[in-house]
Coordinates of C-alpha atoms in Angstrom, one line a residue:
Chain A
M1 CA 0.0 0.0 0.0
G2 CA 3.0 2.3 -0.1
A3 CA 4.8 4.3 2.6
V4 CA 4.7 7.9 3.6
A5 CA 6.0 10.0 6.5
T6 CA 3.3 11.2 8.8
R7 CA 4.8 14.7 8.7
Q8 CA 4.3 14.7 4.9
A9 CA 0.7 13.5 5.4
F10 CA 0.2 16.4 7.8
G11 CA 1.5 18.9 5.3
D12 CA -1.0 17.6 2.8
A13 CA -3.8 17.5 5.3
I14 CA -3.3 21.1 6.5
V15 CA -3.6 22.4 3.0
R16 CA -6.7 20.4 2.5
I17 CA -8.4 22.0 5.5
G18 CA -6.7 25.3 4.9
G19 CA -9.8 26.9 3.3
D20 CA -11.3 27.1 6.8
P21 CA -10.5 30.7 7.9
R22 CA -9.8 29.5 11.5
V23 CA -6.7 27.6 10.4
V24 CA -3.4 29.4 11.1
V25 CA 0.0 27.7 10.8
L26 CA 3.1 28.8 12.6
T27 CA 6.6 27.5 12.4
G28 CA 10.1 28.3 13.7
D29 CA 12.3 28.3 10.6
L30 CA 11.3 24.7 9.8
K31 CA 8.6 25.0 7.1
N32 CA 10.5 22.6 4.9
S33 CA 11.0 19.9 7.5
T34 CA 7.5 20.2 8.9
H35 CA 6.0 20.2 5.4
T36 CA 4.2 23.5 5.9
E37 CA 5.5 25.2 2.8
D38 CA 2.5 24.3 0.7
F39 CA 0.2 25.9 3.3
A40 CA 2.4 29.0 3.4
K41 CA 2.1 29.4 -0.4
A42 CA -1.6 28.8 -0.4
Y43 CA -2.5 30.9 2.6
P44 CA 0.2 33.5 3.2
D45 CA -2.0 35.7 5.4
R46 CA -2.5 32.9 7.8
F47 CA 1.1 31.6 8.0
F48 CA 3.7 33.0 10.4
D49 CA 7.4 32.1 10.7
V50 CA 8.5 33.3 14.1
G51 CA 12.1 32.2 13.7
I52 CA 13.9 30.0 16.1
A53 CA 11.8 31.0 19.0
E54 CA 9.5 28.2 20.0
S55 CA 8.4 29.5 23.3
N56 CA 7.1 32.7 21.6
M57 CA 5.5 30.5 18.9
L58 CA 3.5 28.7 21.6
G59 CA 2.4 31.9 23.2
V60 CA 1.4 33.5 19.9
A61 CA -0.5 30.4 19.1
A62 CA -2.3 30.6 22.4
G63 CA -3.3 34.3 21.7
L64 CA -4.6 33.3 18.3
A65 CA -6.6 30.5 19.8
L66 CA -8.1 32.9 22.4
S67 CA -9.3 35.0 19.5
G68 CA -11.1 32.1 17.9
K69 CA -8.4 30.7 15.6
V70 CA -7.2 27.1 15.4
P71 CA -3.4 27.6 15.2
W72 CA -1.1 24.7 14.4
A73 CA 2.4 25.4 15.9
C74 CA 4.9 23.3 14.1
S75 CA 8.5 22.3 14.9
F76 CA 10.5 19.3 15.8
A77 CA 9.0 17.6 18.8
A78 CA 12.2 18.0 20.8
F79 CA 12.1 21.8 20.4
I80 CA 8.4 22.6 20.8
A81 CA 6.8 20.0 23.1
N82 CA 9.7 20.4 25.5
R83 CA 9.1 24.1 26.0
L84 CA 7.1 22.8 28.8
E85 CA 6.6 25.9 30.9
T86 CA 5.0 27.7 28.0
V87 CA 2.9 24.7 27.0
R88 CA 1.8 24.5 30.6
A89 CA 0.9 28.1 31.3
S90 CA 0.0 29.6 27.9
V91 CA -1.6 26.6 26.3
A92 CA -2.9 24.1 28.8
Y93 CA -3.9 26.4 31.7
N94 CA -5.5 28.7 29.3
A95 CA -7.4 25.8 27.7
A96 CA -6.4 27.4 24.4
N97 CA -7.3 25.5 21.2
V98 CA -3.7 25.2 20.1
R99 CA -2.5 22.3 18.0
I100 CA 1.1 21.6 19.0
V101 CA 2.6 19.7 16.1
G102 CA 5.9 18.0 16.9
T103 CA 7.6 16.3 14.0
H104 CA 10.8 14.2 14.1
A105 CA 9.7 12.2 17.2
G106 CA 11.9 9.5 18.6
I107 CA 15.0 7.7 17.5
G108 CA 13.3 6.9 14.2
I109 CA 14.7 10.2 12.8
G110 CA 18.1 8.4 12.5
D111 CA 21.3 10.1 11.6
D112 CA 20.7 13.5 13.3
G113 CA 21.3 11.8 16.6
A114 CA 20.3 12.3 20.2
S115 CA 19.9 16.1 20.5
Q116 CA 17.1 16.1 17.9
M117 CA 15.2 13.0 19.2
A118 CA 12.2 13.8 21.4
L119 CA 11.9 10.9 23.8
E120 CA 10.2 12.6 26.8
D121 CA 7.6 14.8 25.1
V122 CA 4.7 12.4 25.7
A123 CA 5.5 12.0 29.4
A124 CA 5.8 15.7 29.9
I125 CA 2.6 16.6 28.1
R126 CA 0.7 13.7 29.6
A127 CA 1.1 15.3 33.0
L128 CA -0.7 18.5 31.8
P129 CA -4.5 18.7 32.2
N130 CA -6.6 19.6 29.2
V131 CA -4.1 18.5 26.5
G132 CA -4.9 15.6 24.2
I133 CA -2.1 13.5 22.7
V134 CA -2.5 12.0 19.2
Q135 CA 0.2 9.9 17.4
P136 CA -1.0 8.5 14.1
C137 CA 0.9 5.6 12.5
D138 CA 0.5 6.2 8.8
G139 CA -0.7 8.6 6.1
P140 CA -4.5 8.0 6.1
E141 CA -4.6 8.1 9.9
T142 CA -2.7 11.4 9.9
Q143 CA -5.2 12.9 7.4
R144 CA -8.2 11.8 9.4
A145 CA -6.6 12.9 12.7
V146 CA -5.9 16.4 11.4
E147 CA -9.5 16.7 10.1
Y148 CA -10.7 15.6 13.5
L149 CA -8.5 18.0 15.4
L150 CA -9.7 21.0 13.5
D151 CA -12.9 20.8 15.6
H152 CA -11.5 19.2 18.8
D153 CA -12.4 21.3 21.9
G154 CA -9.2 22.1 23.8
P155 CA -5.4 21.9 23.3
A156 CA -3.8 18.9 21.6
Y157 CA -0.4 17.6 20.8
L158 CA 0.1 15.9 17.4
R159 CA 3.2 13.7 17.4
L160 CA 4.6 13.0 14.0
M161 CA 7.5 11.0 12.5
R162 CA 10.3 12.0 10.1
Q163 CA 10.7 8.5 8.6
K164 CA 8.3 6.9 6.2
T165 CA 6.0 4.2 7.5
E166 CA 4.0 1.6 5.7
T167 CA 0.4 2.5 5.1
V168 CA -1.9 0.2 7.1
H169 CA -5.2 2.1 6.9
A170 CA -7.5 2.5 3.9
E171 CA -8.3 6.0 2.7
D172 CA -11.8 5.8 4.1
Y173 CA -10.5 5.0 7.6
S174 CA -12.5 6.5 10.3
F175 CA -10.4 8.1 13.1
R176 CA -12.0 7.8 16.5
F177 CA -10.3 10.1 19.1
G178 CA -9.7 8.3 22.4
E179 CA -10.6 4.8 21.0
A180 CA -7.7 2.4 20.5
E181 CA -8.0 0.3 17.3
V182 CA -7.6 -3.5 17.3
L183 CA -5.6 -4.0 14.1
R184 CA -5.1 -7.7 14.6
D185 CA -6.9 -10.0 17.0
G186 CA -5.0 -12.6 19.0
A187 CA -5.1 -14.5 22.3
D188 CA -1.5 -15.3 23.5
V189 CA 0.1 -11.9 23.7
A190 CA -1.0 -8.3 23.0
F191 CA 1.2 -5.6 21.5
V192 CA 0.0 -2.1 22.6
A193 CA 1.7 0.2 20.2
S194 CA 1.7 3.8 19.0
G195 CA 3.1 5.6 15.9
G196 CA 5.7 3.7 13.9
L197 CA 5.8 0.9 16.5
V198 CA 2.3 -0.2 15.2
Q199 CA 3.9 -1.4 12.0
E200 CA 6.8 -3.0 13.9
S201 CA 4.2 -4.8 16.1
L202 CA 2.3 -6.0 13.1
G203 CA 5.5 -7.4 11.7
A204 CA 6.2 -9.1 15.0
A205 CA 2.7 -10.6 15.0
R206 CA 3.4 -12.1 11.5
I207 CA 6.7 -13.6 12.7
L208 CA 5.0 -15.1 15.7
E209 CA 2.1 -16.4 13.7
A210 CA 4.5 -18.5 11.7
E211 CA 5.6 -20.0 15.1
G212 CA 2.0 -20.7 16.1
V213 CA 1.7 -17.8 18.5
S214 CA -1.5 -15.6 18.2
A215 CA -0.7 -11.9 18.8
R216 CA -3.1 -9.1 19.2
V217 CA -2.1 -5.6 18.0
L218 CA -3.6 -2.5 19.5
N219 CA -3.0 0.8 17.7
V220 CA -3.1 3.5 20.4
H221 CA -3.3 6.6 18.2
T222 CA -4.7 8.6 21.1
I223 CA -2.3 8.4 24.1
K224 CA -4.4 10.9 26.1
P225 CA -7.1 10.3 26.9
L226 CA -6.0 6.7 27.0
D227 CA -8.5 3.9 26.0
A228 CA -7.9 2.1 29.2
A229 CA -10.8 -0.3 28.6
A230 CA -9.4 -1.6 25.4
I231 CA -6.0 -2.1 27.0
V232 CA -7.4 -3.9 30.1
E233 CA -9.5 -6.1 27.8
A234 CA -6.4 -7.1 25.9
A235 CA -4.6 -7.8 29.1
R236 CA -7.5 -10.0 30.4
A237 CA -7.8 -11.9 27.1
C238 CA -4.0 -12.4 26.5
G239 CA -2.5 -12.3 30.0
R240 CA 0.7 -10.9 28.4
V241 CA 1.1 -7.4 27.2
I242 CA 4.0 -5.7 25.4
S243 CA 3.8 -1.9 25.2
A244 CA 5.8 -0.6 22.2
E245 CA 6.8 3.1 21.6
D246 CA 9.6 5.2 20.2
H247 CA 9.8 7.2 23.4
N248 CA 11.1 6.7 27.0
V249 CA 9.0 4.0 28.7
D250 CA 8.9 6.1 31.9
G251 CA 5.8 8.2 31.7
G252 CA 5.2 7.4 28.0
L253 CA 2.8 4.8 26.6
G254 CA 4.5 2.1 28.6
G255 CA 3.9 4.0 31.8
A256 CA 0.3 4.7 30.8
V257 CA -0.4 1.0 30.0
A258 CA 1.1 0.0 33.4
E259 CA -1.2 2.5 35.1
A260 CA -4.2 1.2 33.3
I261 CA -3.5 -2.5 34.0
G262 CA -2.5 -1.8 37.6
E263 CA -5.6 0.3 38.3
A264 CA -7.8 -2.4 36.8
G265 CA -6.2 -5.1 39.0
V266 CA -5.7 -7.4 36.1
G267 CA -3.1 -10.1 36.7
A268 CA -1.3 -9.7 33.4
R269 CA 2.4 -9.6 32.8
L270 CA 3.8 -6.5 31.1
V271 CA 7.0 -5.8 29.3
R272 CA 7.6 -2.2 28.3
V273 CA 9.5 -1.8 25.1
G274 CA 10.9 1.7 24.4
L275 CA 13.8 3.9 25.3
R276 CA 15.6 4.0 28.7
S277 CA 18.4 6.2 27.5
F278 CA 19.1 9.0 25.0
G279 CA 19.5 7.9 21.4
E280 CA 22.4 8.1 19.0
S281 CA 23.1 8.4 15.2
G282 CA 22.4 5.6 12.8
S283 CA 19.7 4.4 10.4
T284 CA 16.2 3.9 11.6
A285 CA 16.6 0.1 11.1
E286 CA 19.9 0.0 12.9
L287 CA 18.6 2.0 15.8
Y288 CA 15.3 0.1 16.1
D289 CA 17.3 -3.1 16.2
R290 CA 19.8 -1.8 18.7
Y291 CA 17.1 -0.4 21.1
G292 CA 14.7 -3.4 20.7
L293 CA 12.0 -1.6 18.7
S294 CA 12.2 -3.7 15.5
A295 CA 9.7 -6.3 14.5
A296 CA 12.3 -9.0 15.1
R297 CA 13.2 -7.7 18.5
L298 CA 9.6 -7.3 19.5
A299 CA 8.9 -10.9 18.5
G300 CA 11.9 -11.9 20.6
A301 CA 10.4 -10.0 23.6
A302 CA 7.1 -11.9 23.1
R303 CA 8.9 -15.3 23.0
S304 CA 10.7 -14.4 26.2
L305 CA 7.5 -13.4 27.8
L306 CA 5.7 -16.5 26.7
S307 CA 8.5 -18.7 28.1
R308 CA 8.4 -17.2 31.6
Chain B
M1 CA -19.3 52.2 14.0
P2 CA -20.3 51.0 17.5
H3 CA -16.8 51.4 18.7
A4 CA -17.0 55.0 19.9
T5 CA -19.7 54.0 22.4
D6 CA -17.9 51.0 23.7
A7 CA -15.2 52.9 25.4
P8 CA -16.3 55.2 28.2
A9 CA -16.1 58.8 27.3
R10 CA -12.8 60.4 28.4
P11 CA -13.4 62.3 31.7
D12 CA -11.2 65.1 32.9
V13 CA -7.9 64.2 34.5
Q14 CA -9.1 65.0 38.0
T15 CA -11.8 62.4 37.7
L16 CA -9.2 59.8 36.7
R17 CA -7.1 60.7 39.7
D18 CA -10.1 60.2 41.9
I19 CA -10.7 56.8 40.4
S20 CA -7.0 55.9 41.0
R21 CA -7.3 56.9 44.7
E22 CA -10.5 54.9 45.1
L23 CA -8.9 51.8 43.5
R24 CA -5.7 52.2 45.5
A25 CA -7.9 51.9 48.6
D26 CA -9.6 48.8 47.2
I27 CA -6.2 47.2 46.5
I28 CA -5.2 47.8 50.2
R29 CA -8.5 46.5 51.5
M30 CA -8.3 43.4 49.3
L31 CA -4.8 42.6 50.5
V32 CA -5.6 43.1 54.1
E33 CA -8.6 40.8 53.8
A34 CA -6.7 38.2 51.8
K35 CA -3.6 38.3 54.1
S36 CA -1.4 37.7 51.1
G37 CA -0.8 39.2 47.6
H38 CA 1.3 41.8 45.8
P39 CA 0.8 45.4 46.8
G40 CA 3.9 47.1 45.3
G41 CA 3.4 46.3 41.6
S42 CA -0.4 46.8 42.0
L43 CA 0.0 50.3 43.3
S44 CA 2.6 51.2 40.6
A45 CA 0.4 49.8 37.8
I46 CA -3.0 51.2 38.8
D47 CA -2.7 54.7 37.2
A48 CA -2.0 53.3 33.7
L49 CA -4.8 50.7 34.1
V50 CA -7.2 53.5 35.1
C51 CA -6.3 55.5 32.0
L52 CA -6.7 52.4 29.8
Y53 CA -10.1 51.3 31.2
F54 CA -11.7 54.7 32.2
G55 CA -9.8 57.1 30.0
G56 CA -11.8 56.4 26.8
V57 CA -9.2 54.1 25.4
L58 CA -10.1 50.4 25.8
R59 CA -13.4 49.3 24.1
Y60 CA -15.2 46.7 26.1
R61 CA -18.7 45.6 27.2
P62 CA -18.9 44.3 30.8
A63 CA -22.4 43.0 30.1
E64 CA -21.1 41.1 27.1
P65 CA -17.6 40.0 28.1
E66 CA -17.2 37.7 25.0
W67 CA -18.1 40.5 22.5
P68 CA -15.8 39.5 19.6
E69 CA -14.9 43.0 18.6
R70 CA -13.7 44.1 22.1
D71 CA -10.2 45.3 22.6
R72 CA -8.0 42.9 24.6
F73 CA -5.9 43.6 27.7
V74 CA -3.4 41.0 28.9
L75 CA -1.9 41.4 32.4
S76 CA 1.4 39.7 31.7
K77 CA 2.6 40.6 35.2
G78 CA -0.1 38.4 36.5
H79 CA 0.7 38.8 40.2
C80 CA -0.8 42.3 40.1
T81 CA -4.3 40.9 40.3
P82 CA -5.4 43.4 43.0
A83 CA -5.0 46.2 40.4
L84 CA -6.7 44.2 37.7
Y85 CA -9.6 43.1 39.8
S86 CA -10.3 46.5 41.3
V87 CA -10.5 47.9 37.8
L88 CA -12.7 45.1 36.5
A89 CA -15.1 45.5 39.5
R90 CA -15.3 49.3 38.9
A91 CA -15.9 48.7 35.2
G92 CA -18.9 46.5 36.0
Y93 CA -17.7 42.9 35.4
F94 CA -18.6 41.9 38.9
P95 CA -19.9 43.5 42.1
R96 CA -17.3 45.4 44.1
E97 CA -18.1 43.3 47.2
R98 CA -16.6 40.3 45.5
L99 CA -13.1 41.9 45.8
M100 CA -13.1 40.7 49.4
S101 CA -13.1 37.1 48.2
F102 CA -9.7 37.6 46.6
R103 CA -7.5 34.5 47.0
K104 CA -10.1 32.6 49.0
F105 CA -11.2 29.1 48.3
G106 CA -13.9 28.9 45.6
S107 CA -13.5 32.5 44.5
P108 CA -13.1 33.4 40.8
L109 CA -10.6 36.0 42.0
Q110 CA -7.7 33.6 42.0
G111 CA -4.3 34.7 43.2
H112 CA -3.2 35.1 39.6
P113 CA -5.7 35.7 36.7
D114 CA -7.6 32.7 35.5
R115 CA -9.6 33.5 32.3
T116 CA -11.7 30.3 32.7
R117 CA -13.0 31.5 36.1
L118 CA -13.5 35.2 35.7
P119 CA -15.1 37.1 32.8
G120 CA -13.1 40.1 31.8
V121 CA -9.8 38.3 32.2
E122 CA -8.5 37.8 28.7
A123 CA -5.5 35.4 29.4
S124 CA -4.5 33.3 32.4
T125 CA -1.1 34.5 33.4
G126 CA 1.2 34.4 36.4
S127 CA 4.1 32.5 34.9
L128 CA 6.1 35.6 33.9
G129 CA 7.3 36.3 30.4
Q130 CA 4.5 34.8 28.4
G131 CA 1.8 37.5 28.1
L132 CA 3.4 39.6 25.3
S133 CA 3.5 36.5 23.1
M134 CA -0.2 35.8 23.7
A135 CA -1.1 39.5 23.1
L136 CA 0.8 39.3 19.8
G137 CA -1.2 36.3 18.8
M138 CA -4.4 38.2 19.6
A139 CA -3.1 41.2 17.5
L140 CA -2.3 38.9 14.6
A141 CA -5.8 37.4 14.8
A142 CA -7.3 40.9 14.5
R143 CA -5.1 41.5 11.5
I144 CA -6.3 38.2 9.8
D145 CA -9.9 39.2 10.5
G146 CA -9.4 42.7 9.1
S147 CA -10.7 44.0 12.4
G148 CA -9.9 47.2 14.2
R149 CA -9.5 45.4 17.5
R150 CA -6.5 46.6 19.6
V151 CA -4.5 44.6 22.0
Y152 CA -2.7 45.9 25.2
A153 CA -0.3 44.0 27.4
M154 CA 1.2 45.2 30.7
L155 CA 4.6 43.8 31.7
G156 CA 6.8 44.4 34.6
D157 CA 10.3 45.8 34.4
G158 CA 11.5 42.7 36.4
E159 CA 9.5 40.4 34.1
I160 CA 11.2 41.6 30.9
Q161 CA 14.4 39.8 32.1
A162 CA 12.7 36.7 30.7
G163 CA 14.0 35.6 27.3
Q164 CA 10.6 34.8 25.8
V165 CA 9.7 38.5 26.1
W166 CA 12.5 39.4 23.7
E167 CA 11.4 36.7 21.3
A168 CA 8.0 38.4 21.3
V169 CA 9.5 41.8 21.0
M170 CA 11.5 40.8 18.0
S171 CA 8.7 39.1 16.1
A172 CA 6.1 41.8 16.9
G173 CA 8.5 44.4 15.5
N174 CA 9.1 42.3 12.4
F175 CA 5.4 41.6 11.9
G176 CA 4.8 45.4 12.2
V177 CA 1.6 44.9 14.3
D178 CA 0.5 48.5 15.0
N179 CA -2.6 47.3 16.8
L180 CA -0.4 46.0 19.7
T181 CA 0.7 48.2 22.6
A182 CA 2.9 47.0 25.4
I183 CA 3.0 49.0 28.6
V184 CA 6.0 48.3 30.8
D185 CA 5.4 49.2 34.4
C186 CA 8.9 50.4 35.1
N187 CA 8.6 50.5 38.9
Q188 CA 12.3 50.0 39.4
V189 CA 11.9 47.2 42.0
Q190 CA 11.5 43.4 41.7
Q191 CA 11.0 40.7 44.3
T192 CA 14.4 40.8 46.0
G193 CA 15.8 44.3 45.1
L194 CA 16.2 47.1 42.6
V195 CA 16.0 46.0 39.0
R196 CA 19.2 47.7 38.2
D197 CA 21.1 45.8 40.9
I198 CA 19.8 42.4 39.9
Q199 CA 19.9 42.7 36.0
D200 CA 20.2 46.2 34.7
E201 CA 18.1 46.7 31.6
E202 CA 18.9 50.3 30.6
P203 CA 18.8 51.8 28.1
L204 CA 15.4 50.3 27.7
A205 CA 14.1 52.8 25.0
A206 CA 17.1 52.0 22.8
K207 CA 16.5 48.2 23.1
W208 CA 12.8 48.4 22.1
S209 CA 13.6 50.9 19.4
A210 CA 16.2 48.6 18.0
F211 CA 13.6 45.9 17.6
R212 CA 11.4 48.3 15.5
W213 CA 9.0 49.4 18.1
N214 CA 7.6 52.9 18.5
V215 CA 8.8 53.9 22.0
I216 CA 7.0 56.4 24.2
E217 CA 8.3 57.2 27.7
C218 CA 6.1 58.9 30.3
D219 CA 5.5 59.4 34.0
G220 CA 3.3 56.4 34.7
H221 CA 1.6 58.2 37.5
D222 CA 0.6 61.3 35.5
H223 CA -2.7 60.5 34.0
A224 CA -2.4 63.2 31.3
Q225 CA 0.9 61.8 30.2
V226 CA -0.3 58.3 30.1
L227 CA -3.3 59.3 28.0
D228 CA -1.1 61.1 25.6
A229 CA 1.1 58.0 25.3
L230 CA -2.0 55.8 24.7
D231 CA -3.2 58.2 22.1
G232 CA 0.3 58.2 20.5
A233 CA 0.2 54.4 20.3
R234 CA -3.2 54.4 18.6
A235 CA -1.9 57.0 16.1
C236 CA 1.2 55.0 15.2
R237 CA 1.1 53.1 11.9
G238 CA 3.2 50.1 10.8
R239 CA 4.9 49.5 14.2
P240 CA 3.9 48.3 17.6
T241 CA 4.2 50.7 20.4
V242 CA 5.8 50.3 23.8
I243 CA 4.9 52.7 26.6
L244 CA 7.7 52.8 29.2
A245 CA 5.7 54.0 32.2
R246 CA 8.2 55.3 34.7
T247 CA 6.6 54.5 38.0
V248 CA 7.4 53.9 41.7
K249 CA 6.7 50.5 43.2
G250 CA 4.2 50.9 46.1
K251 CA 3.2 54.3 44.8
G252 CA 0.9 56.2 47.2
V253 CA 1.9 54.5 50.4
S254 CA 5.0 56.1 51.8
F255 CA 6.3 53.1 53.7
M256 CA 5.9 50.8 50.7
E257 CA 7.5 53.0 48.0
L258 CA 10.5 51.5 46.3
D259 CA 10.9 48.9 49.1
Y260 CA 11.2 45.4 47.7
N261 CA 9.8 43.9 50.9
W262 CA 6.4 45.0 49.7
H263 CA 6.6 43.1 46.5
G264 CA 4.6 40.2 47.7
K265 CA 3.5 40.8 51.3
A266 CA 0.1 41.9 52.5
P267 CA -0.2 44.7 55.0
S268 CA -1.4 43.8 58.5
P269 CA -4.8 45.5 59.5
E270 CA -2.8 48.2 61.3
E271 CA -0.5 48.8 58.3
G272 CA -3.6 48.8 56.1
E273 CA -5.2 51.5 58.1
R274 CA -2.1 53.7 57.8
A275 CA -2.0 53.0 54.1
L276 CA -5.6 53.9 53.6
A277 CA -5.2 57.1 55.6
E278 CA -2.4 58.2 53.4
I279 CA -4.2 57.2 50.2
L280 CA -7.5 58.8 51.1
A281 CA -6.1 62.0 52.6
G282 CA -3.4 62.7 50.0
E283 CA -3.4 64.0 46.5
S284 CA -4.0 60.6 44.9
S285 CA -1.1 60.4 42.5
P286 CA 1.3 63.2 42.9
A287 CA 4.1 63.1 40.3
P288 CA 7.1 61.5 41.9
A289 CA 9.8 63.9 43.0
A290 CA 12.5 61.9 41.3
L291 CA 12.3 58.9 39.1
R292 CA 15.2 56.7 39.9
G293 CA 17.0 54.4 37.5
K294 CA 16.1 56.4 34.4
G295 CA 19.3 56.7 32.4
D296 CA 21.3 57.7 35.4
R297 CA 24.1 55.2 35.1

């Protein structure tokens, strides 16, 4: 079905909804990397480049939102989502309808190395009231998520990837904010994944299937609010859960899954796959193998869990 | 155009002085009742706020707080809620008696402004350095809409030590938003000392000017001068305006003036009585004999 980077799909989607006069796009000298150049050309009166000043960009976005606009503030996730004090006070506490768009999330960006890899952004923003967190895994899901977020009530963080990912959704896919999607049913082990780790988990499930293991794959495109019911149901049905994310497991999806299972009192075993350190330079494939995020490594984690 | 009727008609300067005196007294009463809060910066800011809200400048409808075409005011130095709330009460956003609920459990009059709890508050602030960015966003929204809405933000001279302020100053200058006015309450004192002893900022006018702002300096306790400055801001085309309001922290209460200990401490009932006696007996806002820290080093 092809492959596209979710940041590219975002750039296409924002042009598609750009006719709505509420839509304003901001960037900090990254209109090429965040794929907002087409919007800038189509709607120059509603595009602002504030330069390398992400805190100001967030505050300006909040002011636009408080005047009825739906501003999309776009930069690398590491540089915008981690301006935490401005996200907290100007965006979250004001309940301002800002869309914080963080591209280049995780070690999947590859060669640029650790300083550009956001691995704590989800944990930080998850602690802020009012802010939704959405991480689509492919092109169609990004398109539908952007369309949904135009009318979402409240602030939201949209976490996007630099690298291309295989398309797993049809064009007529219906995005349901806050509802995890069962992409593959299974009874022995459940992968609870988000972003590019959805495709890796599907790959792991195919490897395991050849070995006679039935794996469920849950696509958690909305990390907050978390679909705890779907995760608890998977834990009950499979008894073994592997959370999978390109982010630090502490406070990220892995932390959220642990909270959901723990609070429900389900006696399932959980392995959290994700980062526990900063990243480094390399190709996506090399890094996903090194840090345990590849389909093969996820399948290995499942085998290990099943043999306990 | 309905606008002309949405700002109160400009009264004479003596009337504005009387309002300032009245609101200074409200500030002291609120703080005594709350037993905490920030008197110094509230007393320095009140004269400019009185000019803005009651001098025929800001266009607003207290009975219709969400009126889309209202002008916006953002109190970036969010700790000076006593000044803001006393103004909003007098403007008619809520009954004056409610001022006595300031900082108390369940009150919409939070320690720092919360727009989700109190109509009339345009932005929740209190984490310093962020209000000018938000005001810039509001000004850009008005430009997109082709609206004549104007946006005002008040910052403290201590606050502008924050880096985000200068990010906003740079971008507002480059965007040439002439519907944006920043008022810096240059009261010379921050929480733990004189501004010039902690991080000297002068020459301030040259700094803002270098970032393509129209700069107007005035005595921030002289209502006529402040009104002239606000009129100058409205007349300026192609650039945002900053009004450097030279003020005295704690203005109007002799034992608070220019004393950093009164940044964030409420007067006791006895101190409150002394303060009220001075405020109510005196000329409400005499021009300060000497403004310290203005280009003198």
